[in-house]
Tab-separated table of C-alpha atoms and ligand atoms in Angstrom:
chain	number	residue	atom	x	y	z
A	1	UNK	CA	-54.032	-15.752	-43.138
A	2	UNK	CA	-57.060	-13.335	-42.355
A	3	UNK	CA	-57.559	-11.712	-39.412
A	4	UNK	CA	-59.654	-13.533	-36.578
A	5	UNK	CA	-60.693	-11.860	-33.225
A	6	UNK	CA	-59.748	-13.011	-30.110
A	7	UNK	CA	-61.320	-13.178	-26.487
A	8	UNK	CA	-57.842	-11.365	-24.936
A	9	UNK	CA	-58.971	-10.506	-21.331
A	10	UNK	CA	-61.971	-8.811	-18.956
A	11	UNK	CA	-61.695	-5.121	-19.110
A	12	UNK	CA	-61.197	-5.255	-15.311
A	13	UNK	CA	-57.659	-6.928	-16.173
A	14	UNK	CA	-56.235	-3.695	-17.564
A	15	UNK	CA	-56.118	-0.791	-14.584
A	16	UNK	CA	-57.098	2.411	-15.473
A	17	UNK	CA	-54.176	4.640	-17.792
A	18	UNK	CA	-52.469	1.363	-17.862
A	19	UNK	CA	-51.616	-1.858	-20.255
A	20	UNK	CA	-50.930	-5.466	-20.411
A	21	UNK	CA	-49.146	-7.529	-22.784
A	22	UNK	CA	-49.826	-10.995	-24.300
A	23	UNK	CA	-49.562	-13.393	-27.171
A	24	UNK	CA	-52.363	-13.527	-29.408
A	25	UNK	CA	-52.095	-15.558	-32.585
A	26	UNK	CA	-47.997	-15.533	-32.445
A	27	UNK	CA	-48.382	-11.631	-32.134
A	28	UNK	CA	-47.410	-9.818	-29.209
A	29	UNK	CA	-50.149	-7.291	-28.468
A	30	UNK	CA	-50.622	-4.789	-26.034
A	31	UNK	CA	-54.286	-3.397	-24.729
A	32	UNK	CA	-54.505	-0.235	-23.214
A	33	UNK	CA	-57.203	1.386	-20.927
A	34	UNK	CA	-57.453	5.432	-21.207
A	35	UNK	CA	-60.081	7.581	-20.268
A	36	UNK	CA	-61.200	7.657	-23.618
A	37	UNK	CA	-61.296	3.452	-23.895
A	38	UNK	CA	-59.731	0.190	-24.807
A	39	UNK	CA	-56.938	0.011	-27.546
A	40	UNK	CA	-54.876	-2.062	-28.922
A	41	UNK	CA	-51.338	-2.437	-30.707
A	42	UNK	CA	-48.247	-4.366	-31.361
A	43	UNK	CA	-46.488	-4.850	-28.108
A	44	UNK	CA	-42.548	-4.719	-29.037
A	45	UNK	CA	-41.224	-1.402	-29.653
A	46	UNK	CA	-40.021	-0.760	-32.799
A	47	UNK	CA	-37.121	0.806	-31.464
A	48	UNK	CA	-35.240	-2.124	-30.189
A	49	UNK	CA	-38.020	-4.812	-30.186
A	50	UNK	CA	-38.422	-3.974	-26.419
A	51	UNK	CA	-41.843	-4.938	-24.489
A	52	UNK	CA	-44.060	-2.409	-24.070
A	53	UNK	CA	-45.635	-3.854	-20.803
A	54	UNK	CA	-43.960	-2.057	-17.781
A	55	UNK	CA	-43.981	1.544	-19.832
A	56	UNK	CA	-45.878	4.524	-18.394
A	57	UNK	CA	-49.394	5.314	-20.369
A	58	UNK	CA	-50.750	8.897	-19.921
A	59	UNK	CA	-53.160	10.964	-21.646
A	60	UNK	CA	-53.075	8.314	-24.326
A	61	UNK	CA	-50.029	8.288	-24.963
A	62	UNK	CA	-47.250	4.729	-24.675
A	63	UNK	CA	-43.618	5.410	-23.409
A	64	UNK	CA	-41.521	2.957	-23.777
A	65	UNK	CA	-39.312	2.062	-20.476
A	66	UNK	CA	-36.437	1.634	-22.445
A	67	UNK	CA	-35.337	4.712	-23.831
A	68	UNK	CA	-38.570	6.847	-23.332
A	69	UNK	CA	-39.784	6.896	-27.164
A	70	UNK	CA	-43.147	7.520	-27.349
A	71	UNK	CA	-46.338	6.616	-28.892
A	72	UNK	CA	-50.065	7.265	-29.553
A	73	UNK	CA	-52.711	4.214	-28.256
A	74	UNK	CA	-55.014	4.835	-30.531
A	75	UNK	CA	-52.828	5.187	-34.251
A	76	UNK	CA	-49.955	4.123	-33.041
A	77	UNK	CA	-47.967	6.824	-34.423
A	78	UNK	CA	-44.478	7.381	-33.010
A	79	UNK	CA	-44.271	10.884	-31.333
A	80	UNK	CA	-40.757	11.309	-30.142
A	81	UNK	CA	-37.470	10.220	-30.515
A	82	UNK	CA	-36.174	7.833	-30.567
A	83	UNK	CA	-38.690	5.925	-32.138
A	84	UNK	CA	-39.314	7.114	-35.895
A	85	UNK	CA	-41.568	3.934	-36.329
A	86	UNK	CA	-45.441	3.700	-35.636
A	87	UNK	CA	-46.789	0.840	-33.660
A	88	UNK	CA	-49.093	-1.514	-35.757
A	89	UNK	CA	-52.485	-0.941	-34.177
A	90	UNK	CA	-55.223	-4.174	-33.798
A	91	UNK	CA	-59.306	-3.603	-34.335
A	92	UNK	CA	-60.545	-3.996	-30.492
A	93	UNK	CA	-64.130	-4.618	-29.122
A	94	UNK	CA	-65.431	-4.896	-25.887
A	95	UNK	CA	-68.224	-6.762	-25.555
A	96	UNK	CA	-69.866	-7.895	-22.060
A	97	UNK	CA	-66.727	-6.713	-19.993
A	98	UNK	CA	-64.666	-8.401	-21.828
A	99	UNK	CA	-61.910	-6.784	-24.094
A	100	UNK	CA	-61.526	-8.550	-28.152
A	101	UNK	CA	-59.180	-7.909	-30.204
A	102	UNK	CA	-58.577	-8.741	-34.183
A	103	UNK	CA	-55.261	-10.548	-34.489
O	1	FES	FE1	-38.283	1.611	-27.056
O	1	FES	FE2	-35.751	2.304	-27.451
O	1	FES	S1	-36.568	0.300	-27.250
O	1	FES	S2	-37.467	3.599	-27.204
């Protein structure tokens, strides 16, 4: 199945150096907003399949409340342990204040 986007949320939904977590196409995705803008990535660890939503975001950066792995927004590359696994990361848009993402 390709790839369609999807109308996820306003920006204003997201607080600043924070994220939210939803179900977009039978994906769980999570949409972050930084200082440097919107992005966009699976929401499930891949640690222990644990939600991202309720995990600290600073300077870009995801960590899990779980066990504290970390990740980067914007590749979704895992940075420490104990997550060894990157994050799949969505195309995102924002478009008229409101935040798309391609599911
Ligand atoms: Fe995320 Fe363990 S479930 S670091």
């Amino acid at each position: 199945m390709t790839n369609q986007w999807h109308d996820a949320c306003a920006t204003d939904d997201v607080d600043d150096e924070d994220l939210i977590t939803m179900k977009l196409a039978g994906q769980t995705v999570a949409i972050y907003n930084t200082p440097e803008g919107f992005f966009a990535t699976a929401g499930m660890c891949t640690h222990e399949d644990e939600s991202l939503d309720g995990g600290l975001v600073m300077d870009g950066v995801i960590e899990c409340p779980l066990h504290q792995g970390r990740f980067c927004v914007r590749t979704g590359k895992a940075l420490s342990a104990p997550v060894v696994e990157n994050l799949k990361t969505y195309e995102l848009q924002v478009r008229d204040g409101r935040v798309w993402v391609k599911v």
